Coordinates of C-alpha atoms in Angstrom, one line a residue:
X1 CA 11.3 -29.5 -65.5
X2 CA 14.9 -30.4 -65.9
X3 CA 17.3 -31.3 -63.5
X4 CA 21.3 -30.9 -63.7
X5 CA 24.2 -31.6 -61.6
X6 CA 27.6 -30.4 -62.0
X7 CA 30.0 -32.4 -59.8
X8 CA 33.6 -30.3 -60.1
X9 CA 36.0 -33.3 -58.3
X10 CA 37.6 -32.6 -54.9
X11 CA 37.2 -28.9 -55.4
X12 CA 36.6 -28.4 -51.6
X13 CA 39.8 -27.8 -49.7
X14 CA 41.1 -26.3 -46.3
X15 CA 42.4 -23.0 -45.7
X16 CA 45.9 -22.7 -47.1
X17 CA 48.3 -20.1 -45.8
X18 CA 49.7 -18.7 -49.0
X19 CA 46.0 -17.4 -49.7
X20 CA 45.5 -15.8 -46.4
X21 CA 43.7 -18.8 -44.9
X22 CA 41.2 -18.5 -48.0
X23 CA 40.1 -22.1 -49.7
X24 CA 41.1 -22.4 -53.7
X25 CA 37.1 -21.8 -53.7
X26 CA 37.4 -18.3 -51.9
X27 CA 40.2 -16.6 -54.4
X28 CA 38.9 -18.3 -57.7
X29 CA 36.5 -16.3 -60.1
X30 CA 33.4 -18.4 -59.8
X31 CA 31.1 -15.6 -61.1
X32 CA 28.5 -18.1 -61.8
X33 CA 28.4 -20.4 -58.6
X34 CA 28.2 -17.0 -56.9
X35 CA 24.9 -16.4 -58.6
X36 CA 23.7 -19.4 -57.6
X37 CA 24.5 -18.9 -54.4
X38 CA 23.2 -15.7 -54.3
X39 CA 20.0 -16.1 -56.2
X40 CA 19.8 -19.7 -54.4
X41 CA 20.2 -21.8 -51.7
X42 CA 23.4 -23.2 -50.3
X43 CA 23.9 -26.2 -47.9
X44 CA 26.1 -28.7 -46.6
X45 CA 25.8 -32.2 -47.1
X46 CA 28.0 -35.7 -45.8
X47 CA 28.7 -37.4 -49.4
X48 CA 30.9 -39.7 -47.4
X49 CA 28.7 -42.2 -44.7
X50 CA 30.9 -42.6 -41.4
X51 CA 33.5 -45.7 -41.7
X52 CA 33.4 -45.7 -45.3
X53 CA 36.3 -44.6 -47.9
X54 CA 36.6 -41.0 -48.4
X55 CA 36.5 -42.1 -52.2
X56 CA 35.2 -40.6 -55.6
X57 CA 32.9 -43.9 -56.2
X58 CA 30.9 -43.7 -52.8
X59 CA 30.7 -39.7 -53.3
X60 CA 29.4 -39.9 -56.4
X61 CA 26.9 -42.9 -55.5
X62 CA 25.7 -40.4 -52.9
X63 CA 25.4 -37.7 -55.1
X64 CA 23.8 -39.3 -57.5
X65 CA 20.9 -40.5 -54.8
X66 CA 21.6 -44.0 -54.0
X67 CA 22.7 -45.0 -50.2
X68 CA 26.4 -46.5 -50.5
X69 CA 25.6 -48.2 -46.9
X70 CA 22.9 -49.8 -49.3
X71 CA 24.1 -50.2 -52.5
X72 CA 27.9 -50.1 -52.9
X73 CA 30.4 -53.1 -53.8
X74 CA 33.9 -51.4 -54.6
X75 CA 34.5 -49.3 -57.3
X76 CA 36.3 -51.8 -60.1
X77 CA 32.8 -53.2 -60.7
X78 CA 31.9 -49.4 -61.9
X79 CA 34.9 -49.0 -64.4
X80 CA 34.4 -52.8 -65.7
X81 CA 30.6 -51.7 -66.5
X82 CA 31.7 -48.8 -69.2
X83 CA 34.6 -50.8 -70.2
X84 CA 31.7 -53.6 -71.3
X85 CA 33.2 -56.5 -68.8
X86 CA 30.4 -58.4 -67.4
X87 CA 30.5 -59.9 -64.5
X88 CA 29.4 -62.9 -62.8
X89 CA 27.9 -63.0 -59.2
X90 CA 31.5 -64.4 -58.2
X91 CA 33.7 -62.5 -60.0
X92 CA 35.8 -59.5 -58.6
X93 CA 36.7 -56.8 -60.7
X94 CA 39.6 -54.3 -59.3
X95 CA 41.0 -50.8 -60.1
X96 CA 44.4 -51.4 -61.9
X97 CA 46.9 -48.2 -61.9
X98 CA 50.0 -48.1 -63.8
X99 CA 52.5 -46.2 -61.4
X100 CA 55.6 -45.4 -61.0
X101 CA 58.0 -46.9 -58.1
X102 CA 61.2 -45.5 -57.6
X103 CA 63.8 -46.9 -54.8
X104 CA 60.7 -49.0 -53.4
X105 CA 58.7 -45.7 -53.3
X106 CA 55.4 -44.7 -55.0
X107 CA 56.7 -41.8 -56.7
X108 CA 53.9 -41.1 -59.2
X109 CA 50.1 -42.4 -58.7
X110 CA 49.3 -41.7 -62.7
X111 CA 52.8 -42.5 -64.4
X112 CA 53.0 -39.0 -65.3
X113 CA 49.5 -39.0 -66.5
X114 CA 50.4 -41.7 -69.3
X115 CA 48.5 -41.4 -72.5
X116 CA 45.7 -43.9 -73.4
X117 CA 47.8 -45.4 -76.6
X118 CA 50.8 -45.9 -74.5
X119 CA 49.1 -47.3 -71.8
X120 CA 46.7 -49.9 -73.6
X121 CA 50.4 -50.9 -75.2
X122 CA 51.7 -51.8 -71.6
X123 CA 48.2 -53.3 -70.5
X124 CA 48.3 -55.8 -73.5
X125 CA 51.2 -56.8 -72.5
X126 CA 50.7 -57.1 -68.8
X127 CA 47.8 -59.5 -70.0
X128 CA 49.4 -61.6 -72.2
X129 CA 52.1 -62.4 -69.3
X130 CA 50.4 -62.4 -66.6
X131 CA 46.8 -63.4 -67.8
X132 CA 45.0 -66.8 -67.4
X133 CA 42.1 -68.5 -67.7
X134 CA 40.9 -67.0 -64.4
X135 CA 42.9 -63.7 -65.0
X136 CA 42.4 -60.5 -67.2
X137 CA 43.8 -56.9 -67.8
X138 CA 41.1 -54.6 -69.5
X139 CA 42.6 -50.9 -70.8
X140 CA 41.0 -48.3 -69.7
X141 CA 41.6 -44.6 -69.9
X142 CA 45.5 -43.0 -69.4
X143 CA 46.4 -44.7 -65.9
X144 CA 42.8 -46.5 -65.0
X145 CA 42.6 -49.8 -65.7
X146 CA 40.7 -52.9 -64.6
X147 CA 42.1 -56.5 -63.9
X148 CA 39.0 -59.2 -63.4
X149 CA 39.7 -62.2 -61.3
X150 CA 37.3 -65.2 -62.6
X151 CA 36.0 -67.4 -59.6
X152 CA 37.9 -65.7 -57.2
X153 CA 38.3 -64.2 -54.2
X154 CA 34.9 -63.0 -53.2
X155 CA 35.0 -64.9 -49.9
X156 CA 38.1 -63.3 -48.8
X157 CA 36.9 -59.4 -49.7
X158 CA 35.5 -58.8 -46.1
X159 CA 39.6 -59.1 -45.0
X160 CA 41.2 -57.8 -47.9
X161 CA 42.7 -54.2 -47.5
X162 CA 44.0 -52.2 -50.8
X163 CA 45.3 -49.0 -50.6
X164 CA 44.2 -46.6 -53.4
X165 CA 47.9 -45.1 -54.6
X166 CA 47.0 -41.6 -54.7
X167 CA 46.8 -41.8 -50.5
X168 CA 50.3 -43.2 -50.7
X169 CA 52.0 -40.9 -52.6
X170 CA 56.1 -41.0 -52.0
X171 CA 55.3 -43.8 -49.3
X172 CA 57.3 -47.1 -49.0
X173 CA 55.1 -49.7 -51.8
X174 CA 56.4 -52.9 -48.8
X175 CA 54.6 -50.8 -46.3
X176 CA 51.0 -50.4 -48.2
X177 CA 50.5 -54.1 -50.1
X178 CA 47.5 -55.4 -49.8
X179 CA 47.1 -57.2 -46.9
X180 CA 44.6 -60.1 -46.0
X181 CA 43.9 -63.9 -47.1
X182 CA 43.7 -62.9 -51.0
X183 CA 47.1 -61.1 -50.8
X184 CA 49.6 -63.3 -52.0
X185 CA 48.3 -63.5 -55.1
X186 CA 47.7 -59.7 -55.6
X187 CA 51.1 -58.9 -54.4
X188 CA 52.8 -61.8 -56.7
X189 CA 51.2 -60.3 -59.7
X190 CA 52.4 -56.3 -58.8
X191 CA 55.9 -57.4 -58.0
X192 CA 55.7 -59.7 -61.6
X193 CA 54.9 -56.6 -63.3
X194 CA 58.0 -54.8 -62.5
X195 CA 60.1 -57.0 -64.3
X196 CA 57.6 -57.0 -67.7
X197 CA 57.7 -53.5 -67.4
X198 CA 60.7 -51.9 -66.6
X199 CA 62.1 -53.2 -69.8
X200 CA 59.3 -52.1 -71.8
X201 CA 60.1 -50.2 -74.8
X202 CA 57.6 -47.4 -73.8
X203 CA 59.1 -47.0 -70.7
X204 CA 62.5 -46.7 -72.0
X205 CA 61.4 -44.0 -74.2
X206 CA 60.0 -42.8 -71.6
X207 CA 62.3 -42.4 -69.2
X208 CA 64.8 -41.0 -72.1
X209 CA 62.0 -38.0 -72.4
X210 CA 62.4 -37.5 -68.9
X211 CA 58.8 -38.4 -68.1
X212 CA 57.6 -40.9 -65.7
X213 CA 57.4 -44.9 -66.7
X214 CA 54.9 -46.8 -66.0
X215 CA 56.5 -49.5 -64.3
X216 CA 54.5 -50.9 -62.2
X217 CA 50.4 -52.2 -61.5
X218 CA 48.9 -51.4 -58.7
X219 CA 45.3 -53.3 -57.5
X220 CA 43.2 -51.5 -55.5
X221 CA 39.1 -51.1 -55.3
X222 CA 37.7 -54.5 -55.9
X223 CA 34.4 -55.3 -55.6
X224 CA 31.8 -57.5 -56.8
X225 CA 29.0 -57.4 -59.4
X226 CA 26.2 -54.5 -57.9
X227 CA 22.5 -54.7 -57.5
X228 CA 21.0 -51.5 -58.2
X229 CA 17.8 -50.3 -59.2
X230 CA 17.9 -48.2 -62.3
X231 CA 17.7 -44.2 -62.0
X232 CA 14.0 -44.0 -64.0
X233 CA 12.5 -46.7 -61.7
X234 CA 14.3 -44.6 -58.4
X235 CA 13.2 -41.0 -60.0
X236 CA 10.9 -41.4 -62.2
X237 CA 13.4 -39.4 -65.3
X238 CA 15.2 -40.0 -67.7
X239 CA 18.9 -39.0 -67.8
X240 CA 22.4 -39.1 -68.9
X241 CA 25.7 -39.1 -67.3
X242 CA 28.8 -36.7 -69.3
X243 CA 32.4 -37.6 -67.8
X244 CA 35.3 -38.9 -68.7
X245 CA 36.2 -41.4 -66.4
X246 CA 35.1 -45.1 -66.8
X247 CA 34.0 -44.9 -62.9
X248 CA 31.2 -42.1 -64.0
X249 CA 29.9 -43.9 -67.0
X250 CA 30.1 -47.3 -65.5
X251 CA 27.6 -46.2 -62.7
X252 CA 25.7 -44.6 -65.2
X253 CA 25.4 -47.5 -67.4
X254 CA 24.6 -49.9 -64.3
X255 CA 21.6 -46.7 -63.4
X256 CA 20.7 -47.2 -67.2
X257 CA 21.4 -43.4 -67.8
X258 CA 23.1 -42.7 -71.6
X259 CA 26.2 -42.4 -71.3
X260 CA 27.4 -39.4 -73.9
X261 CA 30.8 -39.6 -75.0
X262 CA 32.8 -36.1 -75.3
X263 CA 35.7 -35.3 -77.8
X264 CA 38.6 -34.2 -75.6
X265 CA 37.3 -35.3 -72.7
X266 CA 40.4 -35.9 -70.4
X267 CA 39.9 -36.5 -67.0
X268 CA 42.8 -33.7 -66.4
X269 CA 43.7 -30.3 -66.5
X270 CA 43.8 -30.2 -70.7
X271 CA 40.2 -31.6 -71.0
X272 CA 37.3 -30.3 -72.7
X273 CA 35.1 -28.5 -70.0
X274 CA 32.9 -26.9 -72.3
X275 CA 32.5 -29.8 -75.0
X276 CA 31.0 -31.5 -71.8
X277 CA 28.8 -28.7 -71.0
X278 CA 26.9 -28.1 -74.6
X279 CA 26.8 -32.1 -74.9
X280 CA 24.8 -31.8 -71.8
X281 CA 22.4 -28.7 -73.3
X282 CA 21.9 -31.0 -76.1
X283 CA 21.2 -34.3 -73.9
X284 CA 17.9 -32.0 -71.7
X285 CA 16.7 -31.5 -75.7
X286 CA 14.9 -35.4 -75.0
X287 CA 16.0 -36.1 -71.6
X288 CA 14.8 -35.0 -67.7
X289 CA 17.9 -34.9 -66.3
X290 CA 22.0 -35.0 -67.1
X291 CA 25.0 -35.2 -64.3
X292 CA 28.1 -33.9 -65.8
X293 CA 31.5 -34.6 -63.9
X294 CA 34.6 -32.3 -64.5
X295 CA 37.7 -34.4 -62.8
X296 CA 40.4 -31.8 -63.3
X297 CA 40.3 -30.0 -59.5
X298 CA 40.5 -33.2 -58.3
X299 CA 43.8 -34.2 -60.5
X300 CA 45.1 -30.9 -59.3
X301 CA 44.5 -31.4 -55.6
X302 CA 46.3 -35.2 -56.0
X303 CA 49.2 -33.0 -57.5
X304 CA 49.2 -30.8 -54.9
X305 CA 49.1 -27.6 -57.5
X306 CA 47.5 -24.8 -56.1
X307 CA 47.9 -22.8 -59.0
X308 CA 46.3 -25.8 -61.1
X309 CA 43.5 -26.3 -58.5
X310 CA 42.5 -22.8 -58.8
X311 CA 42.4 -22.9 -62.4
X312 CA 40.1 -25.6 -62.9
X313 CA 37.6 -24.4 -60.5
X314 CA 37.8 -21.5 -62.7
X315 CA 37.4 -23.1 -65.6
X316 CA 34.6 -25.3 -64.2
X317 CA 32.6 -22.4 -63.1
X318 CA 33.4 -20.4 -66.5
X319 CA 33.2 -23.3 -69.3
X320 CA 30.4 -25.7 -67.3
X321 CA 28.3 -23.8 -65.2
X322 CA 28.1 -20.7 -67.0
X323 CA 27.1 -22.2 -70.3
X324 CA 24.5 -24.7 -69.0
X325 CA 22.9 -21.4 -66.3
X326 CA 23.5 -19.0 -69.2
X327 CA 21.6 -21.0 -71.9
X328 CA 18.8 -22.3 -69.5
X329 CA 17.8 -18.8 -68.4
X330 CA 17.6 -17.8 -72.3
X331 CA 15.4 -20.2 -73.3
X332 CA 13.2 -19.8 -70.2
X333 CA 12.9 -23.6 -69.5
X334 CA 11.5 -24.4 -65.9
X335 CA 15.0 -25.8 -64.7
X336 CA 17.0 -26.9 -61.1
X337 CA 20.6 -26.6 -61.3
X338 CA 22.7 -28.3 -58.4
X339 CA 26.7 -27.6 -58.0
X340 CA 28.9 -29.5 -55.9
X341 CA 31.9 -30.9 -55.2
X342 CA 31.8 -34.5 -54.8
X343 CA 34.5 -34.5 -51.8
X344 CA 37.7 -32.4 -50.6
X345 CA 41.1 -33.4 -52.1
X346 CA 43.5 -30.2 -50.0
X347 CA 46.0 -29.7 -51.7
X348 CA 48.5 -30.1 -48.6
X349 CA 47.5 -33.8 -48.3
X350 CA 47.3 -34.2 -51.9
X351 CA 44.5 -37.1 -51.0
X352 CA 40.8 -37.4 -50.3
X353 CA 39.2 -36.4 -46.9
X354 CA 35.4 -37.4 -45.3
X355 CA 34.8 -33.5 -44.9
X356 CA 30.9 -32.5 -45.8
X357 CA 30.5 -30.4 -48.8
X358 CA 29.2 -27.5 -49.8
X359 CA 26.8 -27.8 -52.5
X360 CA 24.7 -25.0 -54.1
X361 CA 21.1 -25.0 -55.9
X362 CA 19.0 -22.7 -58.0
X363 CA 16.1 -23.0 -60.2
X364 CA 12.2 -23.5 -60.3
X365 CA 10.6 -23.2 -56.6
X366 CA 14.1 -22.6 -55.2
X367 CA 13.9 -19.3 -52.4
X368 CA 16.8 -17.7 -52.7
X369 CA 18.9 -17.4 -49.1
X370 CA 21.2 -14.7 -48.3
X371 CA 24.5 -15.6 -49.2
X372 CA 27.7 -13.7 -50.5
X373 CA 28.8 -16.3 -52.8
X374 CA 29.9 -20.2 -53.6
X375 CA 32.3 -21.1 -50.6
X376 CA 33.0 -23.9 -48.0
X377 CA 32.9 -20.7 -45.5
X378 CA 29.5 -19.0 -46.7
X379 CA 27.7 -22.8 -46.6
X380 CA 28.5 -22.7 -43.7
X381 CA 26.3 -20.3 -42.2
X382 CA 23.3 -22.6 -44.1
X383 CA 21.2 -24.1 -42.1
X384 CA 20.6 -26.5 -45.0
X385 CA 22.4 -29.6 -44.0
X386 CA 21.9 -33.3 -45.2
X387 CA 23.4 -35.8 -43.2
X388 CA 22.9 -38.3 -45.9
X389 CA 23.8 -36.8 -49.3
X390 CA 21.9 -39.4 -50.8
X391 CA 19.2 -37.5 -50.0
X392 CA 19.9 -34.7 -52.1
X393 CA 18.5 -35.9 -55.3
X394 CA 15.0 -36.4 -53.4
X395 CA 15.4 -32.7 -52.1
X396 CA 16.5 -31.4 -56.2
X397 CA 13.9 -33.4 -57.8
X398 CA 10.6 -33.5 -55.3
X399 CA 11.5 -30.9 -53.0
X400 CA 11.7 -33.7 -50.1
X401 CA 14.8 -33.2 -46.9

C-alpha cells in the first residue's frame, strides 16, 4: 500500500461576496479533488489545537500525525533543521523575515517576494554586523531566514510574545515588537537593521526598479531544539517529504523522512507544481509514503489576490493531484490518497485563521460517501470529523478514528 498527502496551503477561505458567497474552493476547477470527493470520503478535521497559533508549523505537525500539544517547540527550530543548524538543548532558533517598513508601517511581509541571491546578499551582511559569538543569521529561501541565539533566552520563552508579520500587514511595527523579558535585545537588533539596510546597494537598486527593499528583520517563531520520535518508528513506513519551504523539510528531516529537492520549486505562485508531483511518483517507486506541500494558495491568500488564490488551487488540483490520482490508478497500485488544506488564509484578512478543514480521501478500503464535490460547504455535511487532526494519519494508514 502507499500513502500520499497533498497539503495545498491556506486554500480554505470564507465566502467572499464578489463570488456570490462561494469560497475560492467553490468556483475553481478542481476536477480531480471532486473525484475524490465523489468516489471518497470527505470530513472535517481541527489542524489547529484550541489556544495555540493558527500557524503553518502546528498545522502541518498535525497533519503529519504528531500532537502539537505534545510535541511542538516554535517553528525556527524546523527551518534551522533543513538549513543544517544544530542545535543545542539551550539554544533558540527564530524565524527571521526580511520586510519592508515604510513610515513606521509593515508594508510588505516578503519584501516583494525577494529573490534567494539578493537576499542571502543582505543576510551576510546582517551577520557580519550584527553577529557574535552568541549570535547568527543563517539564509534561507527568498524572505525566510533563521537567526540562532547561542546560550540564550530559553528561560524567558514562556513570556516572550512575537508577532508573525504576515498578521500585521500595514500595522504600526511600535505597536507589534516583541514584548516580554527577552525583548530588548530582539528589538535592538530589528531597529539596528534598518540602518545596515536601508543603505544597502540591493535595496537601492531596488527601490530604483520600483520593487520593495528589504529593509528591515523581523524575529518571530522561536523555539527550542524538539524531541520527536521519527515517522518509521510512529508508522511503521518509510517516507519523504516534497516542499519548498525550509519549515516542510526541516520537520521532515527531524521525522527522518528524505527530503527530495525539486527544480523550480518556489514557495509562490511561479513554482513548479508538477515537478513536485512526478518527484513524488518517483519517491513511492522505494518508499511507503510521501507528503508533498504546494505553498502558493497560501502566498495568495497573505496577498489578498483572489484571482491568484483561485489560480493556484487550480493549479494544485490540475498539476499535483491529477498527476499523482492519474498515474496511481494506471498502474493499479493499492493506494490512499489524502487532500487537504493545512489551514484557512481568507483572502479578506490576508492572515491565518483556527477554522477546521476540509480534507478529502480515496483509495484502498475507502467507501465512497455521497458528495458533490471538494468544498468547505460539501464537508460539511460529513459526518467525518476529527477533533484532533493528528489523528488523521492513524485513520489514512490503519483505518483507526
Amino acid at each position: 500500500m502507499k500513502y500520499i498527502v497533498l497539503v495545498g496551503d491556506g486554500m480554505a477561505d470564507y465566502p467572499v461576496k464578489d463570488l456570490g458567497e462561494r469560497t475560492p474552493l467553490d468556483v475553481a476547477r478542481t476536477p480531480n479533488m471532486d473525484f475524490i470527493a465523489k468516489h471518497g470520503m470527505l470530513g472535517r478535521a481541527k489542524t489547529i489545537p484550541d489556544k495555540m497559533s493558527p500557524a503553518s508549523d502546528v498545522a502541518n505537525l498535525s497533519i503529519i500525525g504528531y500532537d502539537p500539544k505534545q510535541y511542538y517547540t516554535g517553528r525556527g527550530p524546523l527551518e534551522a533543521a533543513n538549513l543544517g543548524v544544530v542545535l543545542e538543548d539551550d539554544d533558540v532558533a527564530f524565524r527571521c523575515n526580511l520586510v519592508t517598513i515604510s513610515n513606521n508601517k509593515l508594508t510588505d511581509y516578503s519584501a516583494g517576494h525577494i529573490s534567494s541571491k539578493e537576499a542571502a546578499i543582505l543576510i551576510k551582511s546582517i551577520d557580519q554586523k550584527l553577529g557574535t559569538n552568541r549570535i547568527k543569521f543563517f539564509p534561507g529561501v527568498s524572505y525566510r531566514h533563521l537567526m540562532l541565539v547561542k546560550r540564550g533566552v530559553e528561560e524567558h520563552l514562556q513570556d516572550l510574545v512575537c508577532h508573525p508579520p504576515h498578521d500585521i500587514s500595514g500595522q504600526e511595527i511600535k505597536k507589534n515588537m516583541p514584548r516580554g523579558e527577552a525583548a530588548d535585545m530582539l528589538i535592538k537588533l530589528m531597529q539596528a537593521s534598518r540602518d545596515i539596510l536601508d543603505t544597502h546597494e540591493i535595496n537601492m537598486v531596488r527601490v530604483d526598479l520600483k520593487e520593495n527593499p528589504a529593509n528591515m528583520i523581523w524575529l518571530w517563531g522561536q523555539g527550542k531544539k524538539p524531541d520527536m520520535p521519527k515517522f518509521y518508528e510512529k508508522y511503521g513506513l518509510t517516507g519523504s517529504v516534497i516542499s519548498a519551504v525550509d519549515l516542510i523539510k526541516g520537520l521532515g528531516i527531524i521525522l527522518g523522512l528524505d527530503v527530495i529537492n525539486v527544480e523550480g520549486a518556489t514557495g509562490y505562485y511561479d513554482t513548479n507544481y508538477e515537478g513536485k508531483a512526478k518527484a513524488a511518483l518517483e519517491a513511492l517507486k522505494a518508499k511507503d509514503f510521501v507528503f508533498v506541500h504546494v505553498e502558493a494558495p497560501d502566498e495568495a491568500g497573505h496577498n489578498g489576490d483572489l484571482r491568484e488564490k483561485i489560480t493556484a488551487i487550480e493549479r494544485f488540483d490540475q498539476l499535483v493531484v491529477g498527476v499523482i490520482l492519474d498515474s496511481l490508478k494506471k498502474k493499479g497500485v493499492d493506494f490512499r490518497i489524502l487532500v487537504l488544506p493545512d489551514h484557512p488564509t481568507p483572502v479578506a484578512l490576508k492572515t491565518h485563521t483556527a477554522d477546521e478543514v476540509c480534507f478529502g480521501i480515496y483509495g484502498s478500503g475507502i467507501d465512497a460517501g455521497d458528495f458533490a464535490g471538494y468544498s468547505e460547504k460539501e464537508s460539511a455535511r460529513s459526518s467525518l470529523y476529527f477533533e484532533k487532526a493528528s489523528d488523521l494519519m492513524n485513520y489514512l494508514v490503519k483505518g483507526i478514528r
